[in-house]
XYZ file of C-alpha atoms in Angstrom:
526
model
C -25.672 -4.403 15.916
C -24.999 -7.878 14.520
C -21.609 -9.482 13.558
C -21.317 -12.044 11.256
C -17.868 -14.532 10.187
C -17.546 -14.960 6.677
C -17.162 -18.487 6.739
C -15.461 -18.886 3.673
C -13.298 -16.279 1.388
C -10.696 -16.746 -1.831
C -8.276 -14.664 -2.392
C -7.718 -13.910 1.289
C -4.015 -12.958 1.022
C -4.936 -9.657 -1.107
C -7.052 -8.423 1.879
C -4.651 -6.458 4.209
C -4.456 -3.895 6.526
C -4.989 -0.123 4.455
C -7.533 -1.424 1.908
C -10.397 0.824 0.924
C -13.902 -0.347 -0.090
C -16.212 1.825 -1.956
C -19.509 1.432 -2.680
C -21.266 1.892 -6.220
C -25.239 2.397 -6.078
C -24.795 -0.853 -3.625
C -21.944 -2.553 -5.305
C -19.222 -2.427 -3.047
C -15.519 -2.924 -4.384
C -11.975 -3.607 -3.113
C -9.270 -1.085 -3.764
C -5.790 -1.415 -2.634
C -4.273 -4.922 -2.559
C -1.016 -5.703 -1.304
C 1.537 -6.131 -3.910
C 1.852 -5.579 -7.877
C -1.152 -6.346 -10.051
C -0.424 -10.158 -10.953
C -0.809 -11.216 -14.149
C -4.048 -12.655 -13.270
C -5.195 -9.338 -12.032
C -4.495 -6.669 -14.198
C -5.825 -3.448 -11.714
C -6.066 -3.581 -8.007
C -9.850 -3.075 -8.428
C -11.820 -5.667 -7.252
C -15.441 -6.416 -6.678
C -16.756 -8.354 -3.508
C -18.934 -10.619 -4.742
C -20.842 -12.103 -1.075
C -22.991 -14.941 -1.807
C -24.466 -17.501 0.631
C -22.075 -16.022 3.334
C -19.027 -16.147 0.475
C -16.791 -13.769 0.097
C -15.098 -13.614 -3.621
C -12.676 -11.497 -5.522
C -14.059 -10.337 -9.109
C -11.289 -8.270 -10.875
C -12.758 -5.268 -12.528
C -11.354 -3.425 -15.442
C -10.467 0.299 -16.926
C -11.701 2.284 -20.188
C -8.797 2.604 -22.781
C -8.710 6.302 -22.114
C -7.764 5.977 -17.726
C -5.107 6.730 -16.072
C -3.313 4.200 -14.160
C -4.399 3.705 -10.874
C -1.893 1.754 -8.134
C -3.462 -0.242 -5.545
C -2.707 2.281 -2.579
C -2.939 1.689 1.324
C -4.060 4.068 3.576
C -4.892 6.707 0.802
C -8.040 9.339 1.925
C -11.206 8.388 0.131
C -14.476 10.003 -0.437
C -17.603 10.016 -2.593
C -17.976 12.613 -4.693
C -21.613 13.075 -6.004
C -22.804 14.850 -8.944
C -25.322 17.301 -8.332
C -26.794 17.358 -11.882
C -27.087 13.769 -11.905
C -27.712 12.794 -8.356
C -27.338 8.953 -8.955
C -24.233 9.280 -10.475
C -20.998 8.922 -8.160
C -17.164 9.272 -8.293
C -14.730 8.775 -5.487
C -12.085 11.089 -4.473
C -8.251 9.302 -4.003
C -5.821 10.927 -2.568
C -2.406 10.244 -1.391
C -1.425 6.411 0.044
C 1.510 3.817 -0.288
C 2.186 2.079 -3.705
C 3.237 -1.233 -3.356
C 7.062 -0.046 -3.428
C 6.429 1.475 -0.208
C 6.371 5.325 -1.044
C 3.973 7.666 -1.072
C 1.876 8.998 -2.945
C 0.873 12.751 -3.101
C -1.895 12.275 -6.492
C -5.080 12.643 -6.861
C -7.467 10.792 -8.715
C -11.076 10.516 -9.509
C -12.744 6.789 -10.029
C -15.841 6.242 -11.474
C -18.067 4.139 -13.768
C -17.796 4.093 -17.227
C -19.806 1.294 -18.370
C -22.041 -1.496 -16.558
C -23.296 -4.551 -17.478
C -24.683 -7.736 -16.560
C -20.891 -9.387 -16.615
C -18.443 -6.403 -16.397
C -17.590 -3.091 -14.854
C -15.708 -0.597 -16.356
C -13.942 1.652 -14.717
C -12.171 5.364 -15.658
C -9.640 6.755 -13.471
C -8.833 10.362 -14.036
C -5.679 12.051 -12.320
C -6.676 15.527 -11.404
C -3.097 18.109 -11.999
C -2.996 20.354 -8.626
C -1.325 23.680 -8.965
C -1.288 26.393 -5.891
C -0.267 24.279 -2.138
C -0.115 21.266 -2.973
C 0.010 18.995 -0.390
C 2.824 16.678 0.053
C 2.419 12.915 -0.515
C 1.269 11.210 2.300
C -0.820 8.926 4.202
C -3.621 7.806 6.995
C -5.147 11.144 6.093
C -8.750 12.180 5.342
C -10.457 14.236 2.674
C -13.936 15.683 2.913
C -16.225 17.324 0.503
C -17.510 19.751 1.565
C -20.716 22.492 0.349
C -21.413 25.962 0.844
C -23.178 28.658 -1.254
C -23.846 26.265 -4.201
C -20.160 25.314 -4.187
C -17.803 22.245 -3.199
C -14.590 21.986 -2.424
C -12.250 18.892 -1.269
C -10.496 19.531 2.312
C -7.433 17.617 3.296
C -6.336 17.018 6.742
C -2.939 15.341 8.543
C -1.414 12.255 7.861
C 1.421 11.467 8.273
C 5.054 11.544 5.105
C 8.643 10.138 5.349
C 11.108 11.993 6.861
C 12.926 14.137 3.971
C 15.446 12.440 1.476
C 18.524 14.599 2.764
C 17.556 13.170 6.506
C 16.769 9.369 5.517
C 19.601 6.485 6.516
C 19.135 3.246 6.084
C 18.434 2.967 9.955
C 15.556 5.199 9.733
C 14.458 4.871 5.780
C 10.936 4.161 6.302
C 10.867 6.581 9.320
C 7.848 8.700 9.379
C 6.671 12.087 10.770
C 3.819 13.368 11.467
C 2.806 15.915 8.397
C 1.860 19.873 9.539
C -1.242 20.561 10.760
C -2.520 22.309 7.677
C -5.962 22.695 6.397
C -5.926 22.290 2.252
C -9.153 23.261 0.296
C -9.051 21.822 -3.486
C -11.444 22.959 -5.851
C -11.801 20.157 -8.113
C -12.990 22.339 -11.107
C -9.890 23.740 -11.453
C -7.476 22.211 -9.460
C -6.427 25.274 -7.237
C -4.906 24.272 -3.601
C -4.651 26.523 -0.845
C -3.556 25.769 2.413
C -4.482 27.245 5.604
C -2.624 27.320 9.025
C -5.625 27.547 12.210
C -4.025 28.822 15.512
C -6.219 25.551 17.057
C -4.036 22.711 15.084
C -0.894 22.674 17.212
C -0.024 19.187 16.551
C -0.013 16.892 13.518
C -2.719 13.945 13.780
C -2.923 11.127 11.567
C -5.610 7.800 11.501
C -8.202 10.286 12.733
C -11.935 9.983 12.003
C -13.888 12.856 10.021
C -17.598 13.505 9.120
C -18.620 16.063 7.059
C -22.370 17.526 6.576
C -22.851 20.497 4.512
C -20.472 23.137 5.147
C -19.190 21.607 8.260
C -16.210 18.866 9.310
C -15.793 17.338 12.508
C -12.465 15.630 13.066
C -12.376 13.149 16.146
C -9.268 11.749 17.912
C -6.129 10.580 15.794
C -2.517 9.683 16.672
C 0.008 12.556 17.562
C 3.136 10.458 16.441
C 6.100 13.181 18.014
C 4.345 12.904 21.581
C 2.923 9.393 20.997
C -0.596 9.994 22.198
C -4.075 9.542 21.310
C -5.695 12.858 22.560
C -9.611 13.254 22.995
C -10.034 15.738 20.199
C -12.784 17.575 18.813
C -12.419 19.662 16.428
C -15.086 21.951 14.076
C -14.058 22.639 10.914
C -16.315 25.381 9.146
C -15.814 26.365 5.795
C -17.857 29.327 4.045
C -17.383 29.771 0.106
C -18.291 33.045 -1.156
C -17.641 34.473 -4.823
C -14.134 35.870 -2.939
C -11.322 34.243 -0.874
C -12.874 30.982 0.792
C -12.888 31.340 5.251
C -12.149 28.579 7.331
C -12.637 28.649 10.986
C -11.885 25.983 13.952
C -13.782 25.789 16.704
C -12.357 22.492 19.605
C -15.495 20.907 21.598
C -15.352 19.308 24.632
C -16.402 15.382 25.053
C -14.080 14.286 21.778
C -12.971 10.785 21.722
C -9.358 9.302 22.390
C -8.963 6.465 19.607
C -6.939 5.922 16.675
C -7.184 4.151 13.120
C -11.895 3.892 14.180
C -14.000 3.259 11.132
C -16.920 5.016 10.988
C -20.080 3.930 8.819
C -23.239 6.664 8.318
C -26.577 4.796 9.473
C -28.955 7.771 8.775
C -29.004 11.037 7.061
C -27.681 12.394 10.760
C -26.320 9.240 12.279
C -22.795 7.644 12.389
C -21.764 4.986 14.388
C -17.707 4.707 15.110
C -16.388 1.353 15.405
C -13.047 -0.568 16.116
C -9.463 1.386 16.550
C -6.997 1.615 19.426
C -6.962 2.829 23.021
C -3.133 3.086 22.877
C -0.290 1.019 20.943
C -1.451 -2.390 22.658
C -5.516 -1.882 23.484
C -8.098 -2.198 20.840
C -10.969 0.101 21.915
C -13.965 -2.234 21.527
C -16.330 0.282 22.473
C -18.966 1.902 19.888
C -20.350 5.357 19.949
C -23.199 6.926 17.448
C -22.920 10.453 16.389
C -25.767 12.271 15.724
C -25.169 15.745 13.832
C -27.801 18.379 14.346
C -26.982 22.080 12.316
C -23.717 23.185 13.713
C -23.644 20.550 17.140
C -22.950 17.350 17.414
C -23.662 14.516 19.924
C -21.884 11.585 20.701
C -23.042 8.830 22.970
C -21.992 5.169 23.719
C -23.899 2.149 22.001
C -24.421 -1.442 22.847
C -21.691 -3.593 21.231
C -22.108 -6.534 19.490
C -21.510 -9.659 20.734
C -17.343 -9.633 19.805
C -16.035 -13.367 19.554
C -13.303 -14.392 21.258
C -10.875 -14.523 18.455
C -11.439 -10.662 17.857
C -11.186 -9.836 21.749
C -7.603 -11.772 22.237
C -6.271 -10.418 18.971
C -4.187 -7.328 19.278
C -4.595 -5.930 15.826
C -7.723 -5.773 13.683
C -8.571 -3.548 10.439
C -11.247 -3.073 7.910
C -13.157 -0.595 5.915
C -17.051 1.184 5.492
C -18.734 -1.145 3.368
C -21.715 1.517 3.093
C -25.140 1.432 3.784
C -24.204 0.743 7.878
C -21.824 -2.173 7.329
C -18.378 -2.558 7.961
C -15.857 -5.330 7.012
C -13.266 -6.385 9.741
C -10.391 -8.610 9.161
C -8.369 -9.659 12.187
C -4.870 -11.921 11.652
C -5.127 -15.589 11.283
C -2.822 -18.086 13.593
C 0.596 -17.945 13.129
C 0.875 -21.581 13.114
C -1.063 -21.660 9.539
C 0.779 -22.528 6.319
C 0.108 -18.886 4.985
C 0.892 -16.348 7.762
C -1.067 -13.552 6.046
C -4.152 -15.460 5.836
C -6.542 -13.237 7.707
C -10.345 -14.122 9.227
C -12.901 -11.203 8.105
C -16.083 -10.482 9.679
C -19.360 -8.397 8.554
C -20.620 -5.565 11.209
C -24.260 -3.976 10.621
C -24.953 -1.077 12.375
C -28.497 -0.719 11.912
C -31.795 -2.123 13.898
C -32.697 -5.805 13.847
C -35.061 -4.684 10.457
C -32.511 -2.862 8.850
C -29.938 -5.509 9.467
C -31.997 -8.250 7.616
C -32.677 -5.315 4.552
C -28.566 -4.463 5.038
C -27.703 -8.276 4.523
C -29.844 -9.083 1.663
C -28.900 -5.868 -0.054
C -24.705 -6.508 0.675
C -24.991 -10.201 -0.002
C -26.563 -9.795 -3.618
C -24.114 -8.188 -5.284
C -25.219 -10.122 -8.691
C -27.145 -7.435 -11.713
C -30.383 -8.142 -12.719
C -29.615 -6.763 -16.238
C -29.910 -8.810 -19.696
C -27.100 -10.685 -20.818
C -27.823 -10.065 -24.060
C -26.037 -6.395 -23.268
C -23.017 -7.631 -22.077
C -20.117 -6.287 -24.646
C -17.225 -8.133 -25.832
C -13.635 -7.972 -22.836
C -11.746 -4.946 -23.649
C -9.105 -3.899 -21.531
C -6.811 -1.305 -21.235
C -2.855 -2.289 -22.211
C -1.244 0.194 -19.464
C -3.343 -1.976 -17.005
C -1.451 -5.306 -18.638
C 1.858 -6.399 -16.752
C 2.598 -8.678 -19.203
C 0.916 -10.504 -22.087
C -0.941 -12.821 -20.358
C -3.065 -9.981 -19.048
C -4.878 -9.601 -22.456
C -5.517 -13.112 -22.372
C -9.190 -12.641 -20.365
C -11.913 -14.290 -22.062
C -15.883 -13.330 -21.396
C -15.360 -16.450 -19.430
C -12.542 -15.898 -16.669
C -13.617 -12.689 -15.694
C -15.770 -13.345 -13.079
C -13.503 -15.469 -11.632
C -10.221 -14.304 -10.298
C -7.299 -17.672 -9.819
C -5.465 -17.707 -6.838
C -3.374 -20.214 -8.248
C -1.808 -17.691 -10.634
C -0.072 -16.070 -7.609
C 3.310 -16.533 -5.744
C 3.481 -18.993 -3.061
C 4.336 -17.538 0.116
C 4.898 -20.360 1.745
C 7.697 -21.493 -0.319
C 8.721 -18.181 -1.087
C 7.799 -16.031 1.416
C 9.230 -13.906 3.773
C 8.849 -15.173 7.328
C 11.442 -17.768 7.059
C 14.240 -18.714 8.899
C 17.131 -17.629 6.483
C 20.150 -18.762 8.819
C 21.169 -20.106 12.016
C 21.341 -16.485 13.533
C 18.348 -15.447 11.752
C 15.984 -13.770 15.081
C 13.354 -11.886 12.935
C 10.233 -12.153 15.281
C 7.282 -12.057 12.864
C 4.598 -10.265 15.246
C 7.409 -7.462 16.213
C 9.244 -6.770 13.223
C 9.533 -3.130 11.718
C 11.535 -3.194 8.300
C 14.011 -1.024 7.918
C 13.827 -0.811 4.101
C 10.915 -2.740 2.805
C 9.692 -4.390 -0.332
C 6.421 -4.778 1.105
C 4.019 -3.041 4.216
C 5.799 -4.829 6.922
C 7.808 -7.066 5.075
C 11.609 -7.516 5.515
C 13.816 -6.473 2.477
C 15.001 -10.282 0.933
C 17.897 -11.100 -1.321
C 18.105 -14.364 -3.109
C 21.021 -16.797 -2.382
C 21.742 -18.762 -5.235
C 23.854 -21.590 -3.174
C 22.313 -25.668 -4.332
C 18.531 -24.802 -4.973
C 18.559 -21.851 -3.899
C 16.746 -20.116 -0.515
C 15.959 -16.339 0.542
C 17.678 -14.642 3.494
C 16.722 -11.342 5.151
C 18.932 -8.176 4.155
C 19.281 -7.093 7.686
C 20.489 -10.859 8.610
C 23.102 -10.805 5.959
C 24.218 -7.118 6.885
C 23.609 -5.538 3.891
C 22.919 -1.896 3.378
C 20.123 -0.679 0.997
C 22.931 0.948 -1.230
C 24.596 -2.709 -1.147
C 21.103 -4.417 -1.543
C 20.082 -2.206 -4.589
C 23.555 -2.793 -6.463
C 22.911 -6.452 -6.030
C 19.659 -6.380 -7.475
C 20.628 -3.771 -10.323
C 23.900 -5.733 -11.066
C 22.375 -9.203 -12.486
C 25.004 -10.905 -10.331
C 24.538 -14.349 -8.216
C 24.430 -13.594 -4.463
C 25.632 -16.003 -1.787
C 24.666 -15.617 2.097
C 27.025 -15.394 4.609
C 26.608 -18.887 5.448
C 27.567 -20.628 1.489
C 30.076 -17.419 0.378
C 32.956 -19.574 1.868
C 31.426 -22.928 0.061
C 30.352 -21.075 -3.396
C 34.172 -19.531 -3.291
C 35.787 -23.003 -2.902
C 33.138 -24.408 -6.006
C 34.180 -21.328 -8.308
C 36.849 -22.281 -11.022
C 40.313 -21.276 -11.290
C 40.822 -18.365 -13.305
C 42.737 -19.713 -16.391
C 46.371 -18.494 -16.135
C 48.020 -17.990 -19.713
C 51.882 -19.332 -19.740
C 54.530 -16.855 -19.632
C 55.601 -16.038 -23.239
C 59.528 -16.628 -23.339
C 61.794 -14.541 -25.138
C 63.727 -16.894 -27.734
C 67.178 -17.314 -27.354
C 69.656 -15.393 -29.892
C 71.738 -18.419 -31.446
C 75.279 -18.170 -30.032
C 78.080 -16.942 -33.070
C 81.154 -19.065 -33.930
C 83.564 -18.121 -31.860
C 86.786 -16.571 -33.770
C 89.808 -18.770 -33.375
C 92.150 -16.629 -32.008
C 95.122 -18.340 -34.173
C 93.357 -16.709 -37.372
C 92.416 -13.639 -35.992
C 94.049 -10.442 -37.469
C 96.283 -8.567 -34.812
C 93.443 -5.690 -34.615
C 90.845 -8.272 -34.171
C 92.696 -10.218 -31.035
C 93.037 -6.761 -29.200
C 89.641 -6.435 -29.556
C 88.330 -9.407 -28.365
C 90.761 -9.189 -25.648
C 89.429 -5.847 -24.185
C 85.182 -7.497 -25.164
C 86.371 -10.774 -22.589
C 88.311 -8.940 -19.868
C-alpha cells in the first residue's frame, strides 16, 4: 500500500465530507459538492482531472432530455453494468442530503451519453418506485445483486429525520436510525418490496457492504439509539426465481467494529477496507482485505501504509473509492488558515508495488486520446442553468472550472465572531437548523456595512428566521436594534384638522325686541 499527498488541488472548498466518486471505464468523477451549483458550475458533476500530482475540477454537463440531478451527500451508490453491453456502465443513486439539508428518498440512474475528446455528457434518469418504497434517507448502501439471470437493487439502513409532527427547533435536524428493513428494487419495473429478517434487530447506518453474485455481506455500522459500533457480520442471500423473490440472513462470527470504512475491490475476490472510526473520537487506522470465496468470506489484517502525521493527529478524515484499488482521503486543514474548509487530500493504492505504478499512471491520466476533430459544439441543458450566465460556456472554459466565480468565505462565511457573546466553537458545533452540512443558520444585519450573526446567537427561532428571510425586511442584531431604532425617522404626524368656528349672530337689542321675543331670550340665557 502506498499513500501519496496531492500537493496541489483547485477548487478545494467543493471537496467535503459525503462526496461520491465514480469511475467511468477509468475516468473517475466527483459527485456531490457542498452547496448550490454556482453559476460557474452548472451540475454538481465534476471530473478529477490528476496531472503531474494535480488535482483539478472539470465541470461536466447533461443531455437536454435528463433529469435534474442535486449534488447529494451521503447518498448509496453503485455501478450498474449492462449485461448486453458489458463495457457499458450506469450508476445507481439513491437517497442523500440536498444542499438544503433534507433528504432525499429518489432514485436515479447516471450514465454517459456522449464522449469526446473535450466533453462528457451526461443523462440522469429518475427511476418512479411504486410498492415499499423506502423512505428518504442517508449513509445507506445499495447493492446489485444476481441470481437466476436476474438483478435486483437491495437497500439497507441509514439513517432519516425524526418525523415532521415530532421536529422542534431544538431537535430539527435530529436523526434516527431508519428500520432495519431489507428493500429489493427491480429496476425494470420499479417494484419495491421490503422485507423484515428476525436477525436485523437494530438499525445500522455508515456500514460497509460487498456484494458478489447472489450474495451481500454487510460489516459493522453505527447503531445511533445505543450509540455503538458492534462487530457485525451479516450474510445477505437473495434467490430470484420466476415467483416471489427469498431473502435469508445468516450473522458470522469475526465481523468488524468500525463505522463510516471505505472499501475499494483489488481483485475479482479481494477488497481491502480502509479508514473509519473505532468510536466517536478514534479513527481506526487499521486495514483488513477480504477475500470472498462461494458463500464464505475471510477477513484478515494488512500492513498499513506509512500514515503521516497530519492524518494520525487529525480526528476526522473522509473520502471515497476512486476504483481500480485507489481511494481518495481528505482530512481538515488548520484552523488557523484564511479558509477554514480548505481540506488536504491524499491518494491510497491498495495494490502490490507493480500494480501501484500501473494504478498511478492509469488514475493520473485522465486526458482522451480521441481526435479533436470529433469534439461537438457546448450544448447544455437549461434546467441545469441557475441563471444566465450558465449558458455562457464557450468550447474554451469548459475544461477549466473558476474558483473566482464563487463566494468568499472568508468575508462571508460562517465561522465568524458575530457579537461580543458570540461562543460558537467551530470544531464542536452541531446546528440546530442549518443552511449548510454543519453550518450554523446566519441572518444578515444590515447595521453600517453590514455583517452576519448566527441565528442561535441572536435567539431567533426557525419560524422567526424564515419570516425574516420570506419578508424582504432589513434585520438588525441585538447589538445595533437599539442604534438602527434611534437612526429611523419620525413617522410624519399630520396636524389635527380643526373644526371652523360658526361666526357669532348679532345679538338682539333687547330695547327693540318684541315682548314674545324678550321672554324668549330670557328663558335661552337663564
Amino acid at each position: 500500500m502506498s499513500l501519496q499527498m496531492i500537493s496541489a488541488i483547485n477548487n478545494s472548498s467543493l471537496i467535503q465530507p459525503g462526496f461520491s466518486l465514480l469511475n467511468f471505464d477509468g475516468q473517475v468523477f466527483f459527485f456531490g459538492q457542498k452547496g448550490w451549483p454556482k453559476r460557474s458550475c452548472p451540475t454538481g458533476v465534476f471530473l478529477l482531472d490528476l496531472k503531474k500530482n494535480e488535482l483539478k475540477l472539470k465541470p461536466a454537463f447533461f443531455s437536454k432530455d435528463s433529469c435534474y440531478l442535486p449534488p447529494l451527500r451521503y447518498p448509496a451508490v453503485c455501478a450498474l453494468r449492462d449485461r448486453t453491453e458489458s463495457e457499458k456502465c450506469h450508476y445507481v443513486i439513491h437517497g442523500g442530503k440536498t444542499p438544503n439539508n433534507e433528504l432525499s428518498d429518489k432514485i436515479y440512474i447516471l450514465g454517459i451519453e456522449c464522449k469526446t475528446s473535450k466533453k462528457i455528457t451526461f443523462k440522469c434518469t429518475e427511476k418512479e418506485l411504486v410498492g415499499d418504497v423506502p423512505e428518504a434517507r442517508y449513509g445507506h448502501t445499495i447493492n446489485i445483486v444476481h441470481s437466476r439471470s436476474k438483478s435486483m437493487g437491495v437497500i439497507f439502513g441509514g439513517r432519516s429525520y425524526i418525523p415532521l409532527g415530532q421536529r422542534t427547533t431544538e431537535k430539527w435536524n435530529s436523526v434516527v436510525d431508519c428500520i432495519p428493513h431489507v428493500f429489493l428494487i427491480d429496476f425494470d419495473f420499479g417494484c419495491c418490496t421490503s422485507y423484515v429478517l428476525p436477525e436485523l434487530q437494530d438499525g445500522l447506518s455508515f456500514h460497509v457492504s460487498i456484494a458478489r453474485n447472489d450474495t451481500i455481506y454487510v460489516l459493522g455500522g453505527h447503531s445511533l439509539e445505543n450509540n455503538i459500533r458492534p462487530p457485525n457480520l451479516y450474510r445477505l442471500k437473495i434467490d430470484l426465481p420466476l415467483g416471489s423473490p427469498a431473502v435469508n440472513c445468516t450473522i458470522l462470527p469475526q465481523g468488524i467494529s468500525v463505522s463510516s470504512a471505505l472499501v475499494t475491490q483489488t481483485g475479482d475476490k479481494e477488497f481491502v477496507i480502509v479508514g473509519g472510526y473505532q468510536c466517536d473520537n478514534q479513527k481506526r487506522l487499521i486495514c483488513n482485505t477480504i477475500t470472498l470465496e462461494d458463500n464464505n468470506i475471510e477477513i484478515v489484517e494488512r500492513e498499513t501504509p506509512d500514515w503521516t502525521p497530519d492524518i494520525k493527529h487529525c480526528k476526522i478524515w473522509f473520502g471515497s473509492d476512486m476504483g481500480n484499488g485507489a481511494i481518495l482521503l481528505g482530512i481538515p486543514g488548520d484552523n488557523r488558515q484564511l479558509i477554514s474548509d480548505a481540506n488536504y487530500f491524499y491518494i491510497l493504492r491498495c495494490g502490490g508495488a507493480e500494480e501501484d505504478e500501473q494504478e498511478a499512471a492509469q488514475i493520473c491520466s485522465q486526458t482522451s486520446t480521441e481526435d479533436p476533430g470529433d469534439s461537438t459544439p457546448f450544448e447544455d441543458s437549461e434546467e441545469f442553468c441557475f441563471s444566465a450566465e450558465a449558458t455562457s460556456f464557450g468550447d474554451d472554459d469548459i475544461d477549466t472550472y473558476n474558483e473566482d466565480d464563487e463566494e468568499d468565505e472568508s468575508e462571508t462565511g460562517y465561522w465568524i465572531t458575530c457579537s461580543s457573546s458570540c461562543d460558537i466553537d467551530i470544531n464542536t458545533w452541531v446546528p440546530f437548523y442549518s443552511t449548510e452540512l454543519n453550518k450554523p443558520a446566519m441572518i444578515y444585519c444590515s447595521s453600517g456595512d453590514g455583517h452576519w450573526v448566527h441565528a442561535q446567537c441572536m435567539d431567533l427561532s426557525e419560524g422567526m428566521l424564515i419570516h425574516l428571510s420570506e419578508a424582504n425586511v432589513k434585520y438588525f442584531c441585538n447589538e445595533h436594534v437599539d442604534l438602527a431604532r434611534g437612526l429611523q425617522t419620525p413617522k410624519k404626524v399630520l396636524p389635527v384638522k380643526k373644526q371652523p368656528m360658526k361666526p357669532l349672530r348679532k345679538r338682539t337689542s333687547m330695547k327693540r325686541a318684541t315682548p314674545a321675543k324678550k321672554s324668549f331670550l330670557r328663558r335661552l340665557f337663564e
